[in-house]
PDB file of C-alpha atoms in Angstrom:
ATOM      1  CA  MET A   1      -0.024  -0.027  -0.010  1.00 39.00           C
ATOM      2  CA  ALA A   2       2.832   2.332   0.918  1.00 43.00           C
ATOM      3  CA  ILE A   3       4.584   1.535  -2.312  1.00 42.00           C
ATOM      4  CA  ALA A   4       1.368   2.206  -4.258  1.00 42.00           C
ATOM      5  CA  CYS A   5       0.925   5.669  -2.615  1.00 41.00           C
ATOM      6  CA  PHE A   6       4.576   6.369  -3.310  1.00 40.00           C
ATOM      7  CA  ILE A   7       4.147   5.533  -7.025  1.00 41.00           C
ATOM      8  CA  VAL A   8       1.026   7.627  -7.252  1.00 42.00           C
ATOM      9  CA  SER A   9       2.644  10.550  -5.625  1.00 44.00           C
ATOM     10  CA  HIS A  10       5.863  10.229  -7.578  1.00 44.00           C
ATOM     11  CA  PRO A  11       5.194  10.153 -11.209  1.00 45.00           C
ATOM     12  CA  PRO A  12       8.217   9.875 -13.610  1.00 44.00           C
ATOM     13  CA  PRO A  13       9.799  13.295 -14.076  1.00 46.00           C
ATOM     14  CA  PRO A  14       9.040  14.740 -17.635  1.00 46.00           C
ATOM     15  CA  ASP A  15      12.722  14.410 -18.733  1.00 46.00           C
ATOM     16  CA  ARG A  16      12.621  10.531 -17.988  1.00 46.00           C
ATOM     17  CA  PRO A  17      10.242   9.188 -20.623  1.00 49.00           C
ATOM     18  CA  MET A  18       7.968   6.297 -19.761  1.00 47.00           C
ATOM     19  CA  HIS A  19       9.584   4.188 -22.498  1.00 49.00           C
ATOM     20  CA  ALA A  20      12.870   4.095 -20.704  1.00 49.00           C
ATOM     21  CA  ALA A  21      11.142   2.073 -17.964  1.00 52.00           C
ATOM     22  CA  ALA A  22       9.330  -0.081 -20.430  1.00 62.00           C
ATOM     23  CA  ARG A  23      12.501  -1.156 -22.249  1.00 70.00           C
ATOM     24  CA  PRO A  24      12.013  -4.887 -23.009  1.00 77.00           C
ATOM     25  CA  ALA A  25      14.049  -7.377 -20.991  1.00 87.00           C
ATOM     26  CA  PRO A  26      17.012  -9.050 -22.653  1.00 92.00           C
ATOM     27  CA  ARG A  27      15.913 -12.154 -24.654  1.00 92.00           C
ATOM     28  CA  LEU A  28      17.796 -15.024 -26.442  1.00 95.00           C
ATOM     29  CA  PRO A  29      15.820 -15.975 -29.474  1.00 95.00           C
ATOM     30  CA  GLY A  30      14.872 -19.572 -29.937  1.00 93.00           C
ATOM     31  CA  ASP A  31      15.870 -22.433 -27.687  1.00 96.00           C
ATOM     32  CA  VAL A  32      18.817 -22.037 -25.397  1.00 96.00           C
ATOM     33  CA  PHE A  33      20.273 -25.378 -26.458  1.00 97.00           C
ATOM     34  CA  ILE A  34      20.925 -24.211 -30.031  1.00 97.00           C
ATOM     35  CA  TRP A  35      23.129 -21.397 -28.596  1.00 98.00           C
ATOM     36  CA  TYR A  36      25.324 -23.877 -26.930  1.00 98.00           C
ATOM     37  CA  VAL A  37      25.567 -25.784 -30.184  1.00 97.00           C
ATOM     38  CA  ILE A  38      26.474 -22.460 -31.887  1.00 98.00           C
ATOM     39  CA  LEU A  39      29.255 -21.898 -29.361  1.00 97.00           C
ATOM     40  CA  LEU A  40      30.611 -25.342 -29.879  1.00 97.00           C
ATOM     41  CA  GLU A  41      30.501 -25.133 -33.609  1.00 97.00           C
ATOM     42  CA  GLY A  42      31.977 -21.782 -33.462  1.00 97.00           C
ATOM     43  CA  ALA A  43      34.791 -22.992 -31.320  1.00 97.00           C
ATOM     44  CA  THR A  44      35.372 -26.010 -33.677  1.00 97.00           C
ATOM     45  CA  PHE A  45      35.804 -23.706 -36.820  1.00 97.00           C
ATOM     46  CA  CYS A  46      38.050 -21.348 -34.802  1.00 97.00           C
ATOM     47  CA  VAL A  47      40.398 -24.324 -34.349  1.00 97.00           C
ATOM     48  CA  LEU A  48      40.302 -25.096 -38.117  1.00 97.00           C
ATOM     49  CA  PHE A  49      40.765 -21.420 -39.227  1.00 97.00           C
ATOM     50  CA  GLY A  50      43.566 -21.045 -36.901  1.00 97.00           C
ATOM     51  CA  ALA A  51      45.208 -24.306 -38.113  1.00 97.00           C
ATOM     52  CA  PHE A  52      44.873 -23.180 -41.782  1.00 97.00           C
ATOM     53  CA  ALA A  53      46.320 -19.620 -40.999  1.00 96.00           C
ATOM     54  CA  PHE A  54      49.419 -20.966 -39.059  1.00 96.00           C
ATOM     55  CA  THR A  55      50.029 -23.861 -41.529  1.00 96.00           C
ATOM     56  CA  ARG A  56      50.038 -21.139 -44.299  1.00 94.00           C
ATOM     57  CA  VAL A  57      52.942 -19.443 -42.426  1.00 93.00           C
ATOM     58  CA  ARG A  58      55.126 -22.577 -42.845  1.00 94.00           C
ATOM     59  CA  HIS A  59      54.015 -23.300 -46.490  1.00 94.00           C
ATOM     60  CA  LEU A  60      53.491 -19.804 -47.838  1.00 92.00           C
ATOM     61  CA  GLU A  61      54.493 -20.547 -51.435  1.00 91.00           C
ATOM     62  CA  LEU A  62      52.449 -23.712 -51.674  1.00 93.00           C
ATOM     63  CA  PHE A  63      49.309 -21.923 -50.208  1.00 93.00           C
ATOM     64  CA  ASN A  64      49.734 -18.845 -52.487  1.00 90.00           C
ATOM     65  CA  ALA A  65      50.146 -20.904 -55.649  1.00 91.00           C
ATOM     66  CA  ALA A  66      47.288 -23.239 -54.829  1.00 93.00           C
ATOM     67  CA  GLN A  67      44.955 -20.390 -53.853  1.00 91.00           C
ATOM     68  CA  GLN A  68      45.341 -18.983 -57.396  1.00 90.00           C
ATOM     69  CA  GLN A  69      43.429 -22.001 -58.636  1.00 92.00           C
ATOM     70  CA  LEU A  70      40.298 -21.066 -56.642  1.00 95.00           C
ATOM     71  CA  ASP A  71      37.504 -19.179 -58.291  1.00 94.00           C
ATOM     72  CA  LEU A  72      37.248 -15.846 -56.268  1.00 94.00           C
ATOM     73  CA  SER A  73      33.957 -14.796 -58.109  1.00 95.00           C
ATOM     74  CA  ALA A  74      32.346 -18.180 -57.102  1.00 96.00           C
ATOM     75  CA  GLY A  75      33.354 -17.522 -53.472  1.00 96.00           C
ATOM     76  CA  ALA A  76      31.857 -13.906 -53.579  1.00 97.00           C
ATOM     77  CA  ILE A  77      28.621 -15.146 -55.192  1.00 98.00           C
ATOM     78  CA  ASN A  78      28.293 -17.773 -52.490  1.00 98.00           C
ATOM     79  CA  THR A  79      28.843 -15.082 -49.793  1.00 98.00           C
ATOM     80  CA  ALA A  80      26.165 -13.053 -51.343  1.00 98.00           C
ATOM     81  CA  LEU A  81      23.745 -15.986 -51.486  1.00 98.00           C
ATOM     82  CA  LEU A  82      24.346 -16.913 -47.960  1.00 98.00           C
ATOM     83  CA  LEU A  83      23.965 -13.355 -46.721  1.00 98.00           C
ATOM     84  CA  THR A  84      20.734 -13.025 -48.800  1.00 98.00           C
ATOM     85  CA  ALA A  85      19.479 -16.293 -47.362  1.00 98.00           C
ATOM     86  CA  SER A  86      20.217 -15.086 -43.867  1.00 98.00           C
ATOM     87  CA  TRP A  87      18.429 -11.838 -44.451  1.00 98.00           C
ATOM     88  CA  CYS A  88      15.261 -13.798 -46.004  1.00 98.00           C
ATOM     89  CA  VAL A  89      15.185 -15.999 -42.700  1.00 98.00           C
ATOM     90  CA  ALA A  90      15.437 -13.027 -40.466  1.00 97.00           C
ATOM     91  CA  ARG A  91      12.583 -11.422 -42.344  1.00 97.00           C
ATOM     92  CA  ALA A  92      10.681 -14.762 -41.963  1.00 97.00           C
ATOM     93  CA  VAL A  93      11.157 -14.423 -38.097  1.00 96.00           C
ATOM     94  CA  LEU A  94       9.734 -10.910 -38.208  1.00 96.00           C
ATOM     95  CA  ALA A  95       6.725 -12.083 -40.378  1.00 95.00           C
ATOM     96  CA  VAL A  96       5.848 -14.820 -37.958  1.00 94.00           C
ATOM     97  CA  ARG A  97       6.016 -12.370 -35.057  1.00 93.00           C
ATOM     98  CA  GLY A  98       3.597 -10.148 -37.093  1.00 92.00           C
ATOM     99  CA  GLY A  99       1.181 -13.230 -37.452  1.00 88.00           C
ATOM    100  CA  THR A 100       1.379 -13.321 -41.286  1.00 91.00           C
ATOM    101  CA  ARG A 101       2.113 -17.032 -42.049  1.00 92.00           C
ATOM    102  CA  GLY A 102       1.974 -16.702 -45.781  1.00 93.00           C
ATOM    103  CA  THR A 103       4.609 -13.956 -45.813  1.00 95.00           C
ATOM    104  CA  ALA A 104       6.730 -15.904 -43.428  1.00 95.00           C
ATOM    105  CA  LEU A 105       6.625 -18.993 -45.624  1.00 95.00           C
ATOM    106  CA  GLY A 106       7.576 -16.788 -48.621  1.00 97.00           C
ATOM    107  CA  TRP A 107      10.608 -15.464 -46.943  1.00 97.00           C
ATOM    108  CA  LEU A 108      11.512 -18.853 -45.682  1.00 97.00           C
ATOM    109  CA  ALA A 109      11.330 -20.331 -49.271  1.00 97.00           C
ATOM    110  CA  ALA A 110      13.363 -17.445 -50.636  1.00 98.00           C
ATOM    111  CA  GLY A 111      15.974 -18.098 -47.868  1.00 98.00           C
ATOM    112  CA  MET A 112      16.062 -21.910 -48.679  1.00 98.00           C
ATOM    113  CA  ALA A 113      16.449 -21.062 -52.344  1.00 98.00           C
ATOM    114  CA  GLY A 114      19.453 -19.002 -51.480  1.00 98.00           C
ATOM    115  CA  GLY A 115      21.026 -21.912 -49.438  1.00 98.00           C
ATOM    116  CA  ALA A 116      20.244 -24.372 -52.318  1.00 98.00           C
ATOM    117  CA  GLY A 117      21.929 -21.902 -54.682  1.00 98.00           C
ATOM    118  CA  PHE A 118      24.974 -22.016 -52.490  1.00 98.00           C
ATOM    119  CA  VAL A 119      25.031 -25.902 -52.393  1.00 98.00           C
ATOM    120  CA  GLY A 120      24.697 -26.007 -56.184  1.00 98.00           C
ATOM    121  CA  LEU A 121      27.621 -23.623 -56.772  1.00 98.00           C
ATOM    122  CA  LYS A 122      29.779 -25.310 -54.236  1.00 97.00           C
ATOM    123  CA  LEU A 123      29.214 -28.617 -55.801  1.00 97.00           C
ATOM    124  CA  LYS A 124      30.088 -27.194 -59.183  1.00 97.00           C
ATOM    125  CA  GLU A 125      33.287 -25.882 -57.670  1.00 96.00           C
ATOM    126  CA  TYR A 126      34.048 -29.270 -56.492  1.00 96.00           C
ATOM    127  CA  GLY A 127      33.347 -30.850 -59.728  1.00 96.00           C
ATOM    128  CA  ASP A 128      35.590 -28.364 -61.462  1.00 95.00           C
ATOM    129  CA  LYS A 129      38.394 -29.209 -59.085  1.00 94.00           C
ATOM    130  CA  PHE A 130      37.915 -32.964 -59.564  1.00 94.00           C
ATOM    131  CA  ASP A 131      38.034 -32.382 -63.335  1.00 94.00           C
ATOM    132  CA  GLN A 132      41.342 -30.650 -62.907  1.00 92.00           C
ATOM    133  CA  GLY A 133      42.677 -33.644 -61.047  1.00 91.00           C
ATOM    134  CA  ILE A 134      42.454 -31.815 -57.645  1.00 92.00           C
ATOM    135  CA  GLY A 135      41.089 -33.668 -54.581  1.00 88.00           C
ATOM    136  CA  LEU A 136      41.622 -34.580 -50.945  1.00 87.00           C
ATOM    137  CA  GLY A 137      44.831 -36.412 -49.910  1.00 82.00           C
ATOM    138  CA  GLN A 138      46.892 -35.495 -52.920  1.00 84.00           C
ATOM    139  CA  ASP A 139      49.851 -34.217 -51.038  1.00 86.00           C
ATOM    140  CA  ASN A 140      48.697 -30.580 -51.187  1.00 92.00           C
ATOM    141  CA  LEU A 141      48.084 -29.152 -47.756  1.00 94.00           C
ATOM    142  CA  PHE A 142      46.236 -26.192 -49.155  1.00 96.00           C
ATOM    143  CA  PHE A 143      43.616 -28.303 -50.838  1.00 96.00           C
ATOM    144  CA  ASP A 144      43.332 -30.694 -48.006  1.00 96.00           C
ATOM    145  CA  PHE A 145      42.366 -27.688 -45.867  1.00 96.00           C
ATOM    146  CA  TYR A 146      40.190 -26.384 -48.675  1.00 97.00           C
ATOM    147  CA  PHE A 147      38.111 -29.624 -48.934  1.00 97.00           C
ATOM    148  CA  ILE A 148      37.962 -30.172 -45.072  1.00 96.00           C
ATOM    149  CA  LEU A 149      36.980 -26.495 -44.278  1.00 97.00           C
ATOM    150  CA  THR A 150      34.358 -25.972 -47.067  1.00 97.00           C
ATOM    151  CA  GLY A 151      33.108 -29.563 -46.856  1.00 97.00           C
ATOM    152  CA  PHE A 152      32.442 -29.277 -43.131  1.00 97.00           C
ATOM    153  CA  HIS A 153      30.777 -25.990 -43.774  1.00 98.00           C
ATOM    154  CA  LEU A 154      28.789 -27.488 -46.595  1.00 98.00           C
ATOM    155  CA  LEU A 155      27.329 -30.116 -44.169  1.00 98.00           C
ATOM    156  CA  HIS A 156      26.339 -27.283 -41.813  1.00 98.00           C
ATOM    157  CA  VAL A 157      24.506 -25.579 -44.820  1.00 98.00           C
ATOM    158  CA  LEU A 158      22.670 -28.912 -45.510  1.00 98.00           C
ATOM    159  CA  ALA A 159      21.807 -29.402 -41.914  1.00 98.00           C
ATOM    160  CA  GLY A 160      20.506 -25.768 -41.830  1.00 98.00           C
ATOM    161  CA  LEU A 161      18.395 -26.297 -44.970  1.00 98.00           C
ATOM    162  CA  LEU A 162      16.794 -29.363 -43.488  1.00 98.00           C
ATOM    163  CA  ALA A 163      16.020 -27.483 -40.228  1.00 97.00           C
ATOM    164  CA  LEU A 164      14.315 -24.806 -42.184  1.00 97.00           C
ATOM    165  CA  GLY A 165      12.385 -27.184 -44.336  1.00 97.00           C
ATOM    166  CA  LEU A 166      11.092 -28.954 -41.182  1.00 96.00           C
ATOM    167  CA  VAL A 167      10.150 -25.542 -39.594  1.00 96.00           C
ATOM    168  CA  ALA A 168       8.330 -24.559 -42.901  1.00 96.00           C
ATOM    169  CA  VAL A 169       6.259 -27.706 -42.657  1.00 95.00           C
ATOM    170  CA  GLY A 170       5.551 -27.095 -38.893  1.00 94.00           C
ATOM    171  CA  LEU A 171       4.350 -23.602 -39.755  1.00 93.00           C
ATOM    172  CA  LEU A 172       2.026 -24.871 -42.405  1.00 90.00           C
ATOM    173  CA  ARG A 173       0.407 -27.113 -39.691  1.00 89.00           C
ATOM    174  CA  GLN A 174      -0.046 -24.353 -37.231  1.00 84.00           C
ATOM    175  CA  ARG A 175      -3.284 -22.313 -36.832  1.00 79.00           C
ATOM    176  CA  ARG A 176      -3.020 -19.025 -38.716  1.00 75.00           C
ATOM    177  CA  ASP A 177      -4.281 -17.075 -35.631  1.00 72.00           C
ATOM    178  CA  ALA A 178      -1.809 -18.697 -33.101  1.00 74.00           C
ATOM    179  CA  LEU A 179       1.654 -18.806 -34.882  1.00 80.00           C
ATOM    180  CA  ASN A 180       4.541 -19.905 -32.570  1.00 86.00           C
ATOM    181  CA  GLY A 181       7.904 -18.730 -33.735  1.00 91.00           C
ATOM    182  CA  HIS A 182       9.949 -20.607 -31.246  1.00 93.00           C
ATOM    183  CA  ALA A 183      11.066 -23.422 -33.730  1.00 95.00           C
ATOM    184  CA  LEU A 184      11.770 -20.875 -36.593  1.00 96.00           C
ATOM    185  CA  GLU A 185      13.939 -18.701 -34.258  1.00 97.00           C
ATOM    186  CA  THR A 186      15.978 -21.765 -33.256  1.00 97.00           C
ATOM    187  CA  ALA A 187      16.479 -22.758 -36.777  1.00 97.00           C
ATOM    188  CA  ALA A 188      17.173 -19.215 -37.828  1.00 98.00           C
ATOM    189  CA  ALA A 189      19.956 -18.858 -35.123  1.00 98.00           C
ATOM    190  CA  PHE A 190      21.635 -21.991 -36.564  1.00 98.00           C
ATOM    191  CA  TRP A 191      21.240 -20.659 -40.175  1.00 98.00           C
ATOM    192  CA  HIS A 192      22.861 -17.351 -39.177  1.00 98.00           C
ATOM    193  CA  LEU A 193      25.834 -19.232 -37.763  1.00 98.00           C
ATOM    194  CA  VAL A 194      26.416 -20.931 -41.143  1.00 98.00           C
ATOM    195  CA  ASP A 195      26.414 -17.440 -42.634  1.00 97.00           C
ATOM    196  CA  LEU A 196      28.855 -16.177 -39.940  1.00 98.00           C
ATOM    197  CA  LEU A 197      31.285 -18.961 -40.390  1.00 98.00           C
ATOM    198  CA  TRP A 198      31.430 -18.304 -44.174  1.00 98.00           C
ATOM    199  CA  LEU A 199      32.138 -14.615 -43.586  1.00 97.00           C
ATOM    200  CA  VAL A 200      35.532 -15.727 -42.082  1.00 97.00           C
ATOM    201  CA  LEU A 201      36.120 -18.550 -44.376  1.00 97.00           C
ATOM    202  CA  PHE A 202      35.623 -16.546 -47.612  1.00 97.00           C
ATOM    203  CA  PRO A 203      38.518 -13.987 -47.040  1.00 95.00           C
ATOM    204  CA  LEU A 204      40.745 -16.624 -45.487  1.00 95.00           C
ATOM    205  CA  VAL A 205      40.529 -19.234 -48.106  1.00 95.00           C
ATOM    206  CA  TYR A 206      39.572 -17.311 -51.231  1.00 94.00           C
ATOM    207  CA  VAL A 207      40.606 -13.644 -51.016  1.00 91.00           C
ATOM    208  CA  MET A 208      43.850 -13.131 -49.009  1.00 84.00           C
ATOM    209  CA  ARG A 209      47.007 -14.088 -51.009  1.00 73.00           C
TER     210      ARG A 209
ATOM    211  CA  MET B   1      14.213  -5.159 -35.147  1.00 67.00           C
ATOM    212  CA  LYS B   2      12.474  -3.109 -37.934  1.00 84.00           C
ATOM    213  CA  PRO B   3      12.318  -4.593 -41.404  1.00 85.00           C
ATOM    214  CA  LYS B   4      13.888  -1.552 -42.982  1.00 90.00           C
ATOM    215  CA  LEU B   5      16.906  -1.672 -40.664  1.00 92.00           C
ATOM    216  CA  LEU B   6      17.257  -5.372 -41.521  1.00 95.00           C
ATOM    217  CA  ASP B   7      17.121  -4.516 -45.338  1.00 96.00           C
ATOM    218  CA  LEU B   8      19.720  -1.844 -44.770  1.00 96.00           C
ATOM    219  CA  ILE B   9      22.112  -4.191 -43.015  1.00 96.00           C
ATOM    220  CA  TRP B  10      21.699  -6.755 -45.806  1.00 97.00           C
ATOM    221  CA  LEU B  11      22.567  -4.078 -48.420  1.00 97.00           C
ATOM    222  CA  LEU B  12      25.632  -3.026 -46.473  1.00 97.00           C
ATOM    223  CA  LEU B  13      26.819  -6.580 -45.986  1.00 97.00           C
ATOM    224  CA  LEU B  14      26.430  -7.147 -49.745  1.00 97.00           C
ATOM    225  CA  ALA B  15      28.386  -3.872 -50.489  1.00 97.00           C
ATOM    226  CA  ALA B  16      31.157  -4.970 -48.144  1.00 97.00           C
ATOM    227  CA  THR B  17      31.361  -8.298 -49.946  1.00 97.00           C
ATOM    228  CA  ALA B  18      31.481  -6.616 -53.390  1.00 96.00           C
ATOM    229  CA  PHE B  19      34.322  -4.438 -52.069  1.00 95.00           C
ATOM    230  CA  THR B  20      36.233  -7.495 -50.811  1.00 94.00           C
ATOM    231  CA  TRP B  21      35.795  -9.340 -54.147  1.00 94.00           C
ATOM    232  CA  TRP B  22      36.935  -6.127 -55.956  1.00 93.00           C
ATOM    233  CA  LEU B  23      40.124  -5.963 -53.835  1.00 90.00           C
ATOM    234  CA  GLY B  24      40.903  -9.589 -54.681  1.00 88.00           C
ATOM    235  CA  HIS B  25      40.008  -9.191 -58.401  1.00 87.00           C
ATOM    236  CA  THR B  26      42.160  -6.173 -59.065  1.00 86.00           C
ATOM    237  CA  GLY B  27      45.270  -7.794 -57.620  1.00 77.00           C
ATOM    238  CA  ALA B  28      45.457  -5.249 -54.822  1.00 74.00           C
ATOM    239  CA  LEU B  29      46.074  -8.209 -52.374  1.00 74.00           C
ATOM    240  CA  ALA B  30      49.067  -9.495 -54.400  1.00 72.00           C
ATOM    241  CA  VAL B  31      51.479  -7.490 -52.360  1.00 70.00           C
ATOM    242  CA  PRO B  32      51.405  -8.781 -48.781  1.00 69.00           C
ATOM    243  CA  ARG B  33      50.925  -5.769 -46.537  1.00 82.00           C
ATOM    244  CA  LEU B  34      49.651  -5.792 -43.061  1.00 85.00           C
ATOM    245  CA  SER B  35      47.294  -2.794 -43.724  1.00 88.00           C
ATOM    246  CA  ILE B  36      45.610  -4.691 -46.519  1.00 89.00           C
ATOM    247  CA  VAL B  37      45.187  -7.842 -44.320  1.00 90.00           C
ATOM    248  CA  ALA B  38      43.859  -5.769 -41.555  1.00 92.00           C
ATOM    249  CA  LEU B  39      41.324  -3.970 -43.894  1.00 93.00           C
ATOM    250  CA  VAL B  40      40.136  -7.235 -45.396  1.00 94.00           C
ATOM    251  CA  PHE B  41      39.769  -9.087 -42.068  1.00 96.00           C
ATOM    252  CA  GLY B  42      38.520  -5.930 -40.403  1.00 96.00           C
ATOM    253  CA  LEU B  43      35.725  -5.772 -42.977  1.00 96.00           C
ATOM    254  CA  ALA B  44      35.025  -9.497 -42.306  1.00 97.00           C
ATOM    255  CA  TRP B  45      34.842  -8.669 -38.563  1.00 98.00           C
ATOM    256  CA  LEU B  46      32.363  -5.845 -39.163  1.00 97.00           C
ATOM    257  CA  LYS B  47      30.068  -8.034 -41.456  1.00 97.00           C
ATOM    258  CA  GLY B  48      30.259 -10.706 -38.695  1.00 98.00           C
ATOM    259  CA  VAL B  49      29.222  -8.210 -35.967  1.00 98.00           C
ATOM    260  CA  GLY B  50      26.302  -7.134 -38.113  1.00 97.00           C
ATOM    261  CA  VAL B  51      25.144 -10.691 -38.502  1.00 97.00           C
ATOM    262  CA  ILE B  52      25.555 -11.372 -34.710  1.00 98.00           C
ATOM    263  CA  LEU B  53      23.803  -8.272 -33.608  1.00 97.00           C
ATOM    264  CA  GLU B  54      21.000  -7.866 -36.232  1.00 96.00           C
ATOM    265  CA  PHE B  55      20.359 -11.212 -37.912  1.00 96.00           C
ATOM    266  CA  MET B  56      20.948 -13.312 -34.852  1.00 97.00           C
ATOM    267  CA  GLU B  57      19.278 -10.580 -32.718  1.00 96.00           C
ATOM    268  CA  LEU B  58      21.817 -10.790 -29.990  1.00 96.00           C
ATOM    269  CA  ARG B  59      21.748  -6.854 -29.797  1.00 94.00           C
ATOM    270  CA  HIS B  60      18.797  -7.454 -27.448  1.00 92.00           C
ATOM    271  CA  ALA B  61      19.934 -10.789 -25.781  1.00 96.00           C
ATOM    272  CA  PRO B  62      21.649 -11.226 -22.374  1.00 96.00           C
ATOM    273  CA  ALA B  63      25.099  -9.504 -22.629  1.00 96.00           C
ATOM    274  CA  ALA B  64      27.087 -12.755 -21.873  1.00 97.00           C
ATOM    275  CA  TRP B  65      25.723 -14.332 -25.064  1.00 97.00           C
ATOM    276  CA  ARG B  66      26.386 -11.355 -27.217  1.00 97.00           C
ATOM    277  CA  TRP B  67      29.971 -10.851 -25.978  1.00 97.00           C
ATOM    278  CA  ALA B  68      30.668 -14.590 -26.248  1.00 97.00           C
ATOM    279  CA  LEU B  69      29.987 -14.417 -29.909  1.00 98.00           C
ATOM    280  CA  ILE B  70      31.562 -11.072 -30.604  1.00 98.00           C
ATOM    281  CA  GLY B  71      34.536 -12.101 -28.497  1.00 97.00           C
ATOM    282  CA  GLY B  72      35.035 -15.438 -30.334  1.00 97.00           C
ATOM    283  CA  LEU B  73      34.799 -13.656 -33.639  1.00 98.00           C
ATOM    284  CA  SER B  74      37.318 -10.963 -32.485  1.00 98.00           C
ATOM    285  CA  PHE B  75      39.661 -13.623 -31.231  1.00 97.00           C
ATOM    286  CA  ILE B  76      39.810 -15.559 -34.414  1.00 97.00           C
ATOM    287  CA  THR B  77      40.113 -12.464 -36.532  1.00 97.00           C
ATOM    288  CA  LEU B  78      43.059 -11.344 -34.435  1.00 97.00           C
ATOM    289  CA  LEU B  79      44.622 -14.841 -34.589  1.00 97.00           C
ATOM    290  CA  ILE B  80      44.349 -14.921 -38.444  1.00 96.00           C
ATOM    291  CA  VAL B  81      45.730 -11.304 -38.699  1.00 95.00           C
ATOM    292  CA  LEU B  82      48.656 -12.393 -36.403  1.00 95.00           C
ATOM    293  CA  ALA B  83      49.372 -15.407 -38.696  1.00 95.00           C
ATOM    294  CA  TYR B  84      49.376 -13.226 -41.777  1.00 92.00           C
ATOM    295  CA  TRP B  85      51.695 -10.829 -40.001  1.00 92.00           C
ATOM    296  CA  LEU B  86      54.058 -13.637 -39.291  1.00 91.00           C
ATOM    297  CA  ALA B  87      54.072 -14.734 -42.887  1.00 88.00           C
ATOM    298  CA  THR B  88      54.662 -11.242 -44.151  1.00 81.00           C
ATOM    299  CA  PRO B  89      58.318 -10.834 -45.270  1.00 72.00           C
TER     300      PRO B  89
END
């Protein structure tokens, strides 16, 4: 009662707007478990990226020569595809929060198309390398790293696509007036990780000479 | 997160990617210089922070999660720049 009287008799001063007090509490999107997975996967890729960078120090000429054989434009297009796919999935999350299922599914489909484009281009790149006689375990450290790093990343892209597909099916089964975005937020967080990892991989493997 | 801000971030990320591609395409990276290495990986770091804060929505998450990811990204970026610095003649 005393507190209620205090609040009534002490309204917020005019220079302290109400919205300052109404600021939303910090919130982690999706399931907390996926964030532990993200930390673990991030740490694993950090080890791989570090191993690549420090192995390069000892095999500079080999790495620089082998890197010339990569298609820089394909790497850049794949970066743009993943960034666009991530943006589409982030827009899908907003659409679900806004209660518009059709729009959310449209963004999700566009995001998955971007991911599929990435997979297609990556497989074409692998095919070109195989045609040139370049593969894993051929006494070339650079290409061993290239196939391990990009192959491991590609597996994450495929896992992300599967998760987004399952979420899309789940959204279709939900009632239009009671959309739940928890599963979508969880899959989206993983999908953005896939994007984040590529943002380091692209300059490291494709760009810097 | 407002849709228009998300759209703007996406366009900035694409522009940064195009700039990185251009740097590689013009041969500007053929001469190993620490300033160029710092520019390319600094740009990658900025793009990563954009993804972490805006796409992953960690701007509004508990600070520990936000800093765990930004800290991890900063650590690996610095480690890579250090390795390139060691390899610079």
